[in-house]
């Protein structure tokens, strides 16, 4: 528990939707909700996957095997333009939100770098400085048409004044080797921004908390069709996509039911899953419970066998070309 501020830390998981495809209005929402959480005493505020500025529900940008359509390219350009670059004035706004509220801030972003988009999670310190940027290692299913793949340099655990903080995005959490890489770095507060509202997901969060003997903050969006532009292709009447019951999409139709929660290091909920509404859930993390949980299990200590098992992690940046003078 190196560097932990006091014996108890208050964390906040923000279950909300962005103003999809609108970066500046989504940044305003980050600011408003972060301020609300900070005024409630939160030391750490966590936002869901793809909050800046959209998780593109039910749309693969009209790409099929062997063909791409003009409409999809136009919408991809809109998506790119609503994404955020690390070196940009918009990112400076995000840094300033953390600094103004004196919180550690984690936000799921769609990061643009060159011509590629990445699904990333950034961690920002109370002083408004970027602590880490983790790009999703493997986009899931049709996400691979839209997002690039991250590299091992983003598998970091940061030692902060509230403890050692790191995490994985959505289904990366099902990658055993990635989890072990974070356990080995002594992770204490595990951040899991995601887009999975299935009941089995919350069970996975309990498993990771108990396996890693760490706190897990699972944070998901609650979003509806009305959170997207009115001309967003999947939800227009002429599009083939339909609700599970076969009916056309309506503005109030729910796309993601949420389920954000906080789990303690013995796999027990500290904040129960929140379903079917926006909200901020809070939990107090007590240092003593973390120490107590490791009495009988430590995945990279007392309950590891390095003489039998080993893992090698390539932490080099994923750069194809290195220019030398």
PDB file of C-alpha atoms in Angstrom:
ATOM      1  CA  UNK A   1       0.000   0.000   0.000  1.00  0.00           C
ATOM      2  CA  UNK A   2       2.867   2.336  -0.802  1.00  0.00           C
ATOM      3  CA  UNK A   3       1.775   5.961  -0.891  1.00  0.00           C
ATOM      4  CA  UNK A   4      -1.859   5.412   0.051  1.00  0.00           C
ATOM      5  CA  UNK A   5      -3.459   8.568   1.373  1.00  0.00           C
ATOM      6  CA  UNK A   6      -4.748   7.706   4.858  1.00  0.00           C
ATOM      7  CA  UNK A   7      -6.544   4.480   5.698  1.00  0.00           C
ATOM      8  CA  UNK A   8      -9.645   5.051   3.532  1.00  0.00           C
ATOM      9  CA  UNK A   9     -10.093   6.254  -0.045  1.00  0.00           C
ATOM     10  CA  UNK A  10     -13.411   7.209  -1.636  1.00  0.00           C
ATOM     11  CA  UNK A  11     -13.945   6.214  -5.265  1.00  0.00           C
ATOM     12  CA  UNK A  12     -16.674   7.113  -7.738  1.00  0.00           C
ATOM     13  CA  UNK A  13     -17.842   5.201 -10.822  1.00  0.00           C
ATOM     14  CA  UNK A  14     -19.799   7.389 -13.235  1.00  0.00           C
ATOM     15  CA  UNK A  15     -22.503   5.467 -15.085  1.00  0.00           C
ATOM     16  CA  UNK A  16     -23.612   7.806 -17.852  1.00  0.00           C
ATOM     17  CA  UNK A  17     -23.601   8.254 -21.618  1.00  0.00           C
ATOM     18  CA  UNK A  18     -21.639  10.823 -23.590  1.00  0.00           C
ATOM     19  CA  UNK A  19     -23.166  13.174 -26.120  1.00  0.00           C
ATOM     20  CA  UNK A  20     -22.196  10.733 -28.842  1.00  0.00           C
ATOM     21  CA  UNK A  21     -20.142  12.076 -31.738  1.00  0.00           C
ATOM     22  CA  UNK A  22     -19.837  15.459 -29.997  1.00  0.00           C
ATOM     23  CA  UNK A  23     -16.489  15.887 -28.278  1.00  0.00           C
ATOM     24  CA  UNK A  24     -17.013  19.307 -26.732  1.00  0.00           C
ATOM     25  CA  UNK A  25     -20.415  18.540 -25.230  1.00  0.00           C
ATOM     26  CA  UNK A  26     -19.073  15.232 -23.933  1.00  0.00           C
ATOM     27  CA  UNK A  27     -16.163  17.081 -22.310  1.00  0.00           C
ATOM     28  CA  UNK A  28     -18.709  19.373 -20.656  1.00  0.00           C
ATOM     29  CA  UNK A  29     -20.433  16.287 -19.275  1.00  0.00           C
ATOM     30  CA  UNK A  30     -17.138  14.932 -17.926  1.00  0.00           C
ATOM     31  CA  UNK A  31     -16.583  18.266 -16.195  1.00  0.00           C
ATOM     32  CA  UNK A  32     -20.064  18.396 -14.642  1.00  0.00           C
ATOM     33  CA  UNK A  33     -20.038  14.813 -13.392  1.00  0.00           C
ATOM     34  CA  UNK A  34     -16.448  14.995 -12.109  1.00  0.00           C
ATOM     35  CA  UNK A  35     -17.320  18.114 -10.136  1.00  0.00           C
ATOM     36  CA  UNK A  36     -20.352  16.365  -8.650  1.00  0.00           C
ATOM     37  CA  UNK A  37     -18.239  13.371  -7.601  1.00  0.00           C
ATOM     38  CA  UNK A  38     -15.488  15.593  -6.162  1.00  0.00           C
ATOM     39  CA  UNK A  39     -18.009  17.543  -4.093  1.00  0.00           C
ATOM     40  CA  UNK A  40     -19.162  14.213  -2.680  1.00  0.00           C
ATOM     41  CA  UNK A  41     -15.619  13.553  -1.510  1.00  0.00           C
ATOM     42  CA  UNK A  42     -14.300  11.249  -4.216  1.00  0.00           C
ATOM     43  CA  UNK A  43     -10.527  10.885  -4.530  1.00  0.00           C
ATOM     44  CA  UNK A  44     -10.790   8.837  -7.735  1.00  0.00           C
ATOM     45  CA  UNK A  45     -13.414   9.352 -10.463  1.00  0.00           C
ATOM     46  CA  UNK A  46     -13.787   6.721 -13.201  1.00  0.00           C
ATOM     47  CA  UNK A  47     -15.684   7.036 -16.506  1.00  0.00           C
ATOM     48  CA  UNK A  48     -16.731   4.231 -18.895  1.00  0.00           C
ATOM     49  CA  UNK A  49     -15.188   2.928 -22.085  1.00  0.00           C
ATOM     50  CA  UNK A  50     -15.432   5.252 -25.078  1.00  0.00           C
ATOM     51  CA  UNK A  51     -16.869   8.195 -23.167  1.00  0.00           C
ATOM     52  CA  UNK A  52     -15.060  10.662 -25.422  1.00  0.00           C
ATOM     53  CA  UNK A  53     -16.964  10.582 -27.553  1.00  0.00           C
ATOM     54  CA  UNK A  54     -18.880   7.423 -28.414  1.00  0.00           C
ATOM     55  CA  UNK A  55     -19.077   3.688 -28.248  1.00  0.00           C
ATOM     56  CA  UNK A  56     -20.560   3.157 -31.752  1.00  0.00           C
ATOM     57  CA  UNK A  57     -23.372   0.826 -30.806  1.00  0.00           C
ATOM     58  CA  UNK A  58     -24.607  -1.549 -33.519  1.00  0.00           C
ATOM     59  CA  UNK A  59     -22.649   0.051 -36.351  1.00  0.00           C
ATOM     60  CA  UNK A  60     -19.601  -1.285 -38.217  1.00  0.00           C
ATOM     61  CA  UNK A  61     -19.547   1.758 -40.514  1.00  0.00           C
ATOM     62  CA  UNK A  62     -21.080  -0.162 -43.431  1.00  0.00           C
ATOM     63  CA  UNK A  63     -18.040  -2.406 -43.793  1.00  0.00           C
ATOM     64  CA  UNK A  64     -18.541  -5.943 -45.020  1.00  0.00           C
ATOM     65  CA  UNK A  65     -16.047  -8.530 -46.199  1.00  0.00           C
ATOM     66  CA  UNK A  66     -14.759  -7.278 -49.533  1.00  0.00           C
ATOM     67  CA  UNK A  67     -16.659  -3.971 -49.563  1.00  0.00           C
ATOM     68  CA  UNK A  68     -16.895  -0.564 -47.888  1.00  0.00           C
ATOM     69  CA  UNK A  69     -19.705   1.901 -48.576  1.00  0.00           C
ATOM     70  CA  UNK A  70     -19.455   5.726 -48.951  1.00  0.00           C
ATOM     71  CA  UNK A  71     -21.907   6.333 -46.104  1.00  0.00           C
ATOM     72  CA  UNK A  72     -19.728   4.330 -43.728  1.00  0.00           C
ATOM     73  CA  UNK A  73     -16.636   6.310 -44.687  1.00  0.00           C
ATOM     74  CA  UNK A  74     -18.484   9.580 -43.995  1.00  0.00           C
ATOM     75  CA  UNK A  75     -19.581   8.352 -40.565  1.00  0.00           C
ATOM     76  CA  UNK A  76     -16.091   7.097 -39.791  1.00  0.00           C
ATOM     77  CA  UNK A  77     -14.838  10.619 -40.524  1.00  0.00           C
ATOM     78  CA  UNK A  78     -17.435  11.982 -38.085  1.00  0.00           C
ATOM     79  CA  UNK A  79     -16.261   9.451 -35.514  1.00  0.00           C
ATOM     80  CA  UNK A  80     -12.630  10.405 -36.076  1.00  0.00           C
ATOM     81  CA  UNK A  81     -13.429  14.090 -35.734  1.00  0.00           C
ATOM     82  CA  UNK A  82     -15.198  13.463 -32.403  1.00  0.00           C
ATOM     83  CA  UNK A  83     -12.233  11.471 -31.065  1.00  0.00           C
ATOM     84  CA  UNK A  84      -9.488  13.079 -28.990  1.00  0.00           C
ATOM     85  CA  UNK A  85      -5.731  13.295 -29.522  1.00  0.00           C
ATOM     86  CA  UNK A  86      -3.367  13.229 -26.555  1.00  0.00           C
ATOM     87  CA  UNK A  87      -1.552  16.281 -27.896  1.00  0.00           C
ATOM     88  CA  UNK A  88      -4.533  18.582 -28.410  1.00  0.00           C
ATOM     89  CA  UNK A  89      -6.325  21.550 -26.814  1.00  0.00           C
ATOM     90  CA  UNK A  90      -9.256  19.259 -26.020  1.00  0.00           C
ATOM     91  CA  UNK A  91      -7.025  16.942 -24.038  1.00  0.00           C
ATOM     92  CA  UNK A  92      -5.715  19.929 -22.119  1.00  0.00           C
ATOM     93  CA  UNK A  93      -9.325  20.573 -21.091  1.00  0.00           C
ATOM     94  CA  UNK A  94      -9.518  17.026 -19.753  1.00  0.00           C
ATOM     95  CA  UNK A  95      -6.303  17.526 -17.776  1.00  0.00           C
ATOM     96  CA  UNK A  96      -7.658  20.764 -16.344  1.00  0.00           C
ATOM     97  CA  UNK A  97     -10.832  19.022 -15.128  1.00  0.00           C
ATOM     98  CA  UNK A  98      -8.762  16.718 -12.926  1.00  0.00           C
ATOM     99  CA  UNK A  99      -6.640  19.582 -11.645  1.00  0.00           C
ATOM    100  CA  UNK A 100      -9.579  21.891 -10.918  1.00  0.00           C
ATOM    101  CA  UNK A 101     -11.331  19.195  -8.879  1.00  0.00           C
ATOM    102  CA  UNK A 102      -8.136  17.827  -7.264  1.00  0.00           C
ATOM    103  CA  UNK A 103      -9.061  14.241  -8.152  1.00  0.00           C
ATOM    104  CA  UNK A 104      -7.401  11.353  -9.889  1.00  0.00           C
ATOM    105  CA  UNK A 105      -9.431  10.962 -13.072  1.00  0.00           C
ATOM    106  CA  UNK A 106      -9.795   7.958 -15.375  1.00  0.00           C
ATOM    107  CA  UNK A 107     -11.664   8.394 -18.650  1.00  0.00           C
ATOM    108  CA  UNK A 108     -12.322   5.975 -21.483  1.00  0.00           C
ATOM    109  CA  UNK A 109     -11.512   7.773 -24.717  1.00  0.00           C
ATOM    110  CA  UNK A 110     -11.461   7.119 -28.423  1.00  0.00           C
ATOM    111  CA  UNK A 111      -7.934   8.265 -29.122  1.00  0.00           C
ATOM    112  CA  UNK A 112      -6.835   9.414 -32.558  1.00  0.00           C
ATOM    113  CA  UNK A 113      -3.201   9.091 -33.529  1.00  0.00           C
ATOM    114  CA  UNK A 114      -2.278   9.571 -37.169  1.00  0.00           C
ATOM    115  CA  UNK A 115      -4.983   7.906 -39.228  1.00  0.00           C
ATOM    116  CA  UNK A 116      -5.900   5.302 -36.611  1.00  0.00           C
ATOM    117  CA  UNK A 117      -8.371   5.272 -33.737  1.00  0.00           C
ATOM    118  CA  UNK A 118      -7.670   3.446 -30.485  1.00  0.00           C
ATOM    119  CA  UNK A 119      -9.951   2.565 -27.603  1.00  0.00           C
ATOM    120  CA  UNK A 120      -7.938   3.911 -24.683  1.00  0.00           C
ATOM    121  CA  UNK A 121      -8.183   4.637 -20.988  1.00  0.00           C
ATOM    122  CA  UNK A 122      -6.222   7.577 -19.619  1.00  0.00           C
ATOM    123  CA  UNK A 123      -5.320   8.146 -15.980  1.00  0.00           C
ATOM    124  CA  UNK A 124      -4.752  11.741 -14.899  1.00  0.00           C
ATOM    125  CA  UNK A 125      -3.287  12.930 -11.604  1.00  0.00           C
ATOM    126  CA  UNK A 126      -4.626  15.521  -9.194  1.00  0.00           C
ATOM    127  CA  UNK A 127      -2.060  17.956 -10.579  1.00  0.00           C
ATOM    128  CA  UNK A 128      -3.510  17.651 -14.074  1.00  0.00           C
ATOM    129  CA  UNK A 129      -0.659  15.561 -15.475  1.00  0.00           C
ATOM    130  CA  UNK A 130      -1.118  12.418 -17.555  1.00  0.00           C
ATOM    131  CA  UNK A 131      -0.076   9.373 -15.518  1.00  0.00           C
ATOM    132  CA  UNK A 132      -0.768   6.632 -18.052  1.00  0.00           C
ATOM    133  CA  UNK A 133      -2.469   5.865 -21.345  1.00  0.00           C
ATOM    134  CA  UNK A 134      -3.584   2.301 -21.966  1.00  0.00           C
ATOM    135  CA  UNK A 135      -4.744   1.301 -25.433  1.00  0.00           C
ATOM    136  CA  UNK A 136      -7.004  -1.731 -25.663  1.00  0.00           C
ATOM    137  CA  UNK A 137      -4.805  -4.647 -26.687  1.00  0.00           C
ATOM    138  CA  UNK A 138      -7.451  -6.535 -28.662  1.00  0.00           C
ATOM    139  CA  UNK A 139     -10.636  -4.859 -29.887  1.00  0.00           C
ATOM    140  CA  UNK A 140     -13.504  -7.336 -29.731  1.00  0.00           C
ATOM    141  CA  UNK A 141     -15.354  -8.689 -32.776  1.00  0.00           C
ATOM    142  CA  UNK A 142     -16.483  -5.866 -35.129  1.00  0.00           C
ATOM    143  CA  UNK A 143     -14.553  -3.328 -33.030  1.00  0.00           C
ATOM    144  CA  UNK A 144     -11.488  -4.561 -34.944  1.00  0.00           C
ATOM    145  CA  UNK A 145     -12.794  -2.841 -38.079  1.00  0.00           C
ATOM    146  CA  UNK A 146     -12.723   0.510 -36.298  1.00  0.00           C
ATOM    147  CA  UNK A 147      -9.958   0.516 -33.673  1.00  0.00           C
ATOM    148  CA  UNK A 148      -6.265  -0.313 -33.819  1.00  0.00           C
ATOM    149  CA  UNK A 149      -4.511  -2.602 -31.346  1.00  0.00           C
ATOM    150  CA  UNK A 150      -2.570  -1.401 -28.337  1.00  0.00           C
ATOM    151  CA  UNK A 151       0.900  -2.525 -27.279  1.00  0.00           C
ATOM    152  CA  UNK A 152       2.629  -3.655 -24.118  1.00  0.00           C
ATOM    153  CA  UNK A 153       3.855  -0.192 -23.128  1.00  0.00           C
ATOM    154  CA  UNK A 154       0.328   0.518 -21.871  1.00  0.00           C
ATOM    155  CA  UNK A 155       0.295  -2.358 -19.386  1.00  0.00           C
ATOM    156  CA  UNK A 156       1.209  -0.100 -16.489  1.00  0.00           C
ATOM    157  CA  UNK A 157       0.319   0.186 -12.830  1.00  0.00           C
ATOM    158  CA  UNK A 158       0.847   3.683 -11.438  1.00  0.00           C
ATOM    159  CA  UNK A 159       1.797   4.310  -7.804  1.00  0.00           C
ATOM    160  CA  UNK A 160      -0.415   7.195  -6.677  1.00  0.00           C
ATOM    161  CA  UNK A 161      -1.303   8.774  -3.354  1.00  0.00           C
ATOM    162  CA  UNK A 162      -4.369   6.490  -3.144  1.00  0.00           C
ATOM    163  CA  UNK A 163      -2.550   3.282  -4.012  1.00  0.00           C
ATOM    164  CA  UNK A 164      -1.350   1.417  -7.092  1.00  0.00           C
ATOM    165  CA  UNK A 165      -3.811   1.974  -9.928  1.00  0.00           C
ATOM    166  CA  UNK A 166      -4.148   0.213 -13.287  1.00  0.00           C
ATOM    167  CA  UNK A 167      -6.613  -1.828 -15.259  1.00  0.00           C
ATOM    168  CA  UNK A 168      -7.890  -3.253 -18.513  1.00  0.00           C
ATOM    169  CA  UNK A 169     -10.687  -2.299 -20.904  1.00  0.00           C
ATOM    170  CA  UNK A 170     -13.769  -4.484 -21.338  1.00  0.00           C
ATOM    171  CA  UNK A 171     -12.947  -7.983 -22.640  1.00  0.00           C
ATOM    172  CA  UNK A 172      -9.208  -7.500 -22.132  1.00  0.00           C
ATOM    173  CA  UNK A 173     -10.176  -8.484 -18.606  1.00  0.00           C
ATOM    174  CA  UNK A 174     -10.663 -12.024 -19.929  1.00  0.00           C
ATOM    175  CA  UNK A 175      -6.986 -12.227 -20.962  1.00  0.00           C
ATOM    176  CA  UNK A 176      -5.210 -14.199 -18.180  1.00  0.00           C
ATOM    177  CA  UNK A 177      -1.721 -13.105 -19.225  1.00  0.00           C
ATOM    178  CA  UNK A 178      -2.695  -9.424 -19.201  1.00  0.00           C
ATOM    179  CA  UNK A 179      -4.160  -9.807 -15.714  1.00  0.00           C
ATOM    180  CA  UNK A 180      -1.013 -11.500 -14.475  1.00  0.00           C
ATOM    181  CA  UNK A 181       1.115  -8.668 -15.881  1.00  0.00           C
ATOM    182  CA  UNK A 182      -0.819  -6.211 -13.713  1.00  0.00           C
ATOM    183  CA  UNK A 183      -0.815  -8.458 -10.644  1.00  0.00           C
ATOM    184  CA  UNK A 184       2.976  -8.666 -10.875  1.00  0.00           C
ATOM    185  CA  UNK A 185       3.156  -4.866 -10.650  1.00  0.00           C
ATOM    186  CA  UNK A 186       1.276  -4.940  -7.346  1.00  0.00           C
ATOM    187  CA  UNK A 187      -2.016  -3.491  -8.551  1.00  0.00           C
ATOM    188  CA  UNK A 188      -4.369  -2.467  -5.741  1.00  0.00           C
ATOM    189  CA  UNK A 189      -7.139  -0.520  -7.500  1.00  0.00           C
ATOM    190  CA  UNK A 190      -8.249  -2.201 -10.732  1.00  0.00           C
ATOM    191  CA  UNK A 191     -10.173  -0.047 -13.224  1.00  0.00           C
ATOM    192  CA  UNK A 192     -12.432  -1.859 -15.690  1.00  0.00           C
ATOM    193  CA  UNK A 193     -14.190   0.538 -18.080  1.00  0.00           C
ATOM    194  CA  UNK A 194     -16.422  -1.586 -20.277  1.00  0.00           C
ATOM    195  CA  UNK A 195     -19.482  -1.921 -22.504  1.00  0.00           C
ATOM    196  CA  UNK A 196     -20.764  -5.275 -21.189  1.00  0.00           C
ATOM    197  CA  UNK A 197     -24.078  -5.359 -19.343  1.00  0.00           C
ATOM    198  CA  UNK A 198     -24.466  -9.137 -19.171  1.00  0.00           C
ATOM    199  CA  UNK A 199     -24.873 -10.704 -15.710  1.00  0.00           C
ATOM    200  CA  UNK A 200     -21.792 -12.849 -16.331  1.00  0.00           C
ATOM    201  CA  UNK A 201     -19.690  -9.676 -16.503  1.00  0.00           C
ATOM    202  CA  UNK A 202     -20.291  -8.762 -12.872  1.00  0.00           C
ATOM    203  CA  UNK A 203     -19.292 -12.309 -11.929  1.00  0.00           C
ATOM    204  CA  UNK A 204     -16.020 -11.758 -13.807  1.00  0.00           C
ATOM    205  CA  UNK A 205     -15.394  -8.566 -11.857  1.00  0.00           C
ATOM    206  CA  UNK A 206     -15.880 -10.458  -8.601  1.00  0.00           C
ATOM    207  CA  UNK A 207     -13.488 -13.134  -9.813  1.00  0.00           C
ATOM    208  CA  UNK A 208     -10.746 -10.631 -10.731  1.00  0.00           C
ATOM    209  CA  UNK A 209     -11.093  -8.864  -7.384  1.00  0.00           C
ATOM    210  CA  UNK A 210     -10.769 -12.143  -5.512  1.00  0.00           C
ATOM    211  CA  UNK A 211      -8.033 -13.538  -7.766  1.00  0.00           C
ATOM    212  CA  UNK A 212      -5.961 -10.343  -7.693  1.00  0.00           C
ATOM    213  CA  UNK A 213      -6.755  -9.462  -4.078  1.00  0.00           C
ATOM    214  CA  UNK A 214      -7.502  -5.951  -5.259  1.00  0.00           C
ATOM    215  CA  UNK A 215     -10.416  -3.552  -5.488  1.00  0.00           C
ATOM    216  CA  UNK A 216     -12.202  -3.571  -8.839  1.00  0.00           C
ATOM    217  CA  UNK A 217     -14.150  -0.597 -10.188  1.00  0.00           C
ATOM    218  CA  UNK A 218     -16.309  -1.735 -13.090  1.00  0.00           C
ATOM    219  CA  UNK A 219     -17.853   1.218 -14.915  1.00  0.00           C
ATOM    220  CA  UNK A 220     -20.239   1.016 -17.840  1.00  0.00           C
ATOM    221  CA  UNK A 221     -22.458   3.404 -19.733  1.00  0.00           C
ATOM    222  CA  UNK A 222     -26.197   3.555 -19.415  1.00  0.00           C
ATOM    223  CA  UNK A 223     -27.250   4.715 -22.846  1.00  0.00           C
ATOM    224  CA  UNK A 224     -30.264   4.921 -25.099  1.00  0.00           C
ATOM    225  CA  UNK A 225     -30.895   5.553 -28.782  1.00  0.00           C
ATOM    226  CA  UNK A 226     -31.567   9.216 -27.933  1.00  0.00           C
ATOM    227  CA  UNK A 227     -27.909   9.601 -26.892  1.00  0.00           C
ATOM    228  CA  UNK A 228     -26.949   9.364 -30.584  1.00  0.00           C
ATOM    229  CA  UNK A 229     -27.503  11.783 -33.475  1.00  0.00           C
ATOM    230  CA  UNK A 230     -30.949  11.443 -35.045  1.00  0.00           C
ATOM    231  CA  UNK A 231     -29.407  10.411 -38.374  1.00  0.00           C
ATOM    232  CA  UNK A 232     -27.073   7.772 -36.894  1.00  0.00           C
ATOM    233  CA  UNK A 233     -27.559   5.001 -39.475  1.00  0.00           C
ATOM    234  CA  UNK A 234     -28.473   1.936 -37.360  1.00  0.00           C
ATOM    235  CA  UNK A 235     -31.423   3.700 -35.754  1.00  0.00           C
ATOM    236  CA  UNK A 236     -32.978   5.255 -38.857  1.00  0.00           C
ATOM    237  CA  UNK A 237     -36.217   3.662 -40.130  1.00  0.00           C
ATOM    238  CA  UNK A 238     -34.709   2.556 -43.441  1.00  0.00           C
ATOM    239  CA  UNK A 239     -31.820   0.653 -41.824  1.00  0.00           C
ATOM    240  CA  UNK A 240     -32.083  -3.127 -41.528  1.00  0.00           C
ATOM    241  CA  UNK A 241     -31.069  -3.135 -37.862  1.00  0.00           C
ATOM    242  CA  UNK A 242     -33.882  -3.836 -35.405  1.00  0.00           C
ATOM    243  CA  UNK A 243     -34.469  -4.325 -31.696  1.00  0.00           C
ATOM    244  CA  UNK A 244     -34.273  -7.886 -30.355  1.00  0.00           C
ATOM    245  CA  UNK A 245     -38.061  -8.224 -30.651  1.00  0.00           C
ATOM    246  CA  UNK A 246     -37.911  -7.260 -34.339  1.00  0.00           C
ATOM    247  CA  UNK A 247     -39.373  -3.769 -33.924  1.00  0.00           C
ATOM    248  CA  UNK A 248     -37.790  -0.546 -35.138  1.00  0.00           C
ATOM    249  CA  UNK A 249     -35.613   1.418 -32.757  1.00  0.00           C
ATOM    250  CA  UNK A 250     -37.251   4.190 -30.735  1.00  0.00           C
ATOM    251  CA  UNK A 251     -35.496   7.082 -28.950  1.00  0.00           C
ATOM    252  CA  UNK A 252     -36.166   5.559 -25.513  1.00  0.00           C
ATOM    253  CA  UNK A 253     -34.841   2.119 -26.441  1.00  0.00           C
ATOM    254  CA  UNK A 254     -32.006   1.068 -24.126  1.00  0.00           C
ATOM    255  CA  UNK A 255     -28.732   0.060 -25.744  1.00  0.00           C
ATOM    256  CA  UNK A 256     -26.755  -0.629 -22.567  1.00  0.00           C
ATOM    257  CA  UNK A 257     -28.291  -1.296 -19.157  1.00  0.00           C
ATOM    258  CA  UNK A 258     -25.182  -0.367 -17.159  1.00  0.00           C
ATOM    259  CA  UNK A 259     -24.317  -2.545 -14.177  1.00  0.00           C
ATOM    260  CA  UNK A 260     -21.438  -0.463 -12.811  1.00  0.00           C
ATOM    261  CA  UNK A 261     -20.184  -1.740  -9.468  1.00  0.00           C
ATOM    262  CA  UNK A 262     -17.286  -1.748  -7.013  1.00  0.00           C
ATOM    263  CA  UNK A 263     -15.929  -5.026  -5.651  1.00  0.00           C
ATOM    264  CA  UNK A 264     -13.708  -5.633  -2.644  1.00  0.00           C
ATOM    265  CA  UNK A 265     -10.597  -7.856  -2.566  1.00  0.00           C
ATOM    266  CA  UNK A 266     -12.536 -10.889  -1.333  1.00  0.00           C
ATOM    267  CA  UNK A 267     -14.971 -10.663  -4.240  1.00  0.00           C
ATOM    268  CA  UNK A 268     -17.797  -9.018  -2.290  1.00  0.00           C
ATOM    269  CA  UNK A 269     -19.654  -5.981  -3.612  1.00  0.00           C
ATOM    270  CA  UNK A 270     -18.832  -2.687  -1.926  1.00  0.00           C
ATOM    271  CA  UNK A 271     -21.310  -0.978  -4.272  1.00  0.00           C
ATOM    272  CA  UNK A 272     -23.962  -3.179  -5.872  1.00  0.00           C
ATOM    273  CA  UNK A 273     -24.472  -3.037  -9.658  1.00  0.00           C
ATOM    274  CA  UNK A 274     -26.544  -0.071 -10.828  1.00  0.00           C
ATOM    275  CA  UNK A 275     -29.026  -0.942 -13.562  1.00  0.00           C
ATOM    276  CA  UNK A 276     -31.151   0.984 -16.053  1.00  0.00           C
ATOM    277  CA  UNK A 277     -30.315   4.537 -15.054  1.00  0.00           C
ATOM    278  CA  UNK A 278     -27.557   7.102 -14.979  1.00  0.00           C
ATOM    279  CA  UNK A 279     -25.873   7.689 -11.649  1.00  0.00           C
ATOM    280  CA  UNK A 280     -22.643   7.884  -9.711  1.00  0.00           C
ATOM    281  CA  UNK A 281     -21.882   5.045  -7.335  1.00  0.00           C
ATOM    282  CA  UNK A 282     -19.449   5.472  -4.472  1.00  0.00           C
ATOM    283  CA  UNK A 283     -17.416   3.173  -2.286  1.00  0.00           C
ATOM    284  CA  UNK A 284     -14.922   3.604   0.548  1.00  0.00           C
ATOM    285  CA  UNK A 285     -11.786   1.502   0.176  1.00  0.00           C
ATOM    286  CA  UNK A 286     -10.150   0.583   3.474  1.00  0.00           C
ATOM    287  CA  UNK A 287      -6.463  -0.223   3.447  1.00  0.00           C
ATOM    288  CA  UNK A 288      -6.886  -2.838   6.159  1.00  0.00           C
ATOM    289  CA  UNK A 289      -9.250  -4.971   4.060  1.00  0.00           C
ATOM    290  CA  UNK A 290      -6.649  -5.220   1.316  1.00  0.00           C
ATOM    291  CA  UNK A 291      -3.971  -6.394   3.721  1.00  0.00           C
ATOM    292  CA  UNK A 292      -6.356  -8.827   5.386  1.00  0.00           C
ATOM    293  CA  UNK A 293      -7.344 -10.355   2.041  1.00  0.00           C
ATOM    294  CA  UNK A 294      -3.759 -11.253   1.207  1.00  0.00           C
ATOM    295  CA  UNK A 295      -3.218 -13.310   4.342  1.00  0.00           C
ATOM    296  CA  UNK A 296      -4.096 -16.521   2.521  1.00  0.00           C
ATOM    297  CA  UNK A 297      -3.668 -15.674  -1.164  1.00  0.00           C
ATOM    298  CA  UNK A 298      -1.296 -13.537  -3.242  1.00  0.00           C
ATOM    299  CA  UNK A 299      -1.320 -14.368  -6.984  1.00  0.00           C
ATOM    300  CA  UNK A 300       2.305 -13.331  -7.498  1.00  0.00           C
ATOM    301  CA  UNK A 301       3.591 -14.075  -3.988  1.00  0.00           C
ATOM    302  CA  UNK A 302       2.544 -16.768  -1.557  1.00  0.00           C
ATOM    303  CA  UNK A 303       0.255 -18.425  -4.120  1.00  0.00           C
ATOM    304  CA  UNK A 304       2.569 -18.356  -7.140  1.00  0.00           C
ATOM    305  CA  UNK A 305       5.039 -20.913  -8.516  1.00  0.00           C
ATOM    306  CA  UNK A 306       7.644 -19.027 -10.566  1.00  0.00           C
ATOM    307  CA  UNK A 307       9.753 -22.178 -10.649  1.00  0.00           C
ATOM    308  CA  UNK A 308       7.022 -23.766 -12.796  1.00  0.00           C
ATOM    309  CA  UNK A 309       5.280 -20.859 -14.564  1.00  0.00           C
ATOM    310  CA  UNK A 310       6.716 -17.728 -16.162  1.00  0.00           C
ATOM    311  CA  UNK A 311       5.390 -14.874 -18.291  1.00  0.00           C
ATOM    312  CA  UNK A 312       7.371 -12.561 -20.553  1.00  0.00           C
ATOM    313  CA  UNK A 313       5.794  -9.201 -21.441  1.00  0.00           C
ATOM    314  CA  UNK A 314       7.027  -7.014 -24.295  1.00  0.00           C
ATOM    315  CA  UNK A 315       6.634  -3.458 -23.009  1.00  0.00           C
ATOM    316  CA  UNK A 316       8.048  -1.722 -26.073  1.00  0.00           C
ATOM    317  CA  UNK A 317       5.843   0.815 -27.877  1.00  0.00           C
ATOM    318  CA  UNK A 318       4.151  -0.491 -31.018  1.00  0.00           C
ATOM    319  CA  UNK A 319       6.099   1.663 -33.464  1.00  0.00           C
ATOM    320  CA  UNK A 320       6.804   0.291 -36.942  1.00  0.00           C
ATOM    321  CA  UNK A 321       9.426   2.765 -38.084  1.00  0.00           C
ATOM    322  CA  UNK A 322      12.282   4.232 -36.061  1.00  0.00           C
ATOM    323  CA  UNK A 323      14.045   7.135 -37.762  1.00  0.00           C
ATOM    324  CA  UNK A 324      17.687   7.616 -36.809  1.00  0.00           C
ATOM    325  CA  UNK A 325      20.026  10.415 -37.752  1.00  0.00           C
TER     326      UNK A 325
END
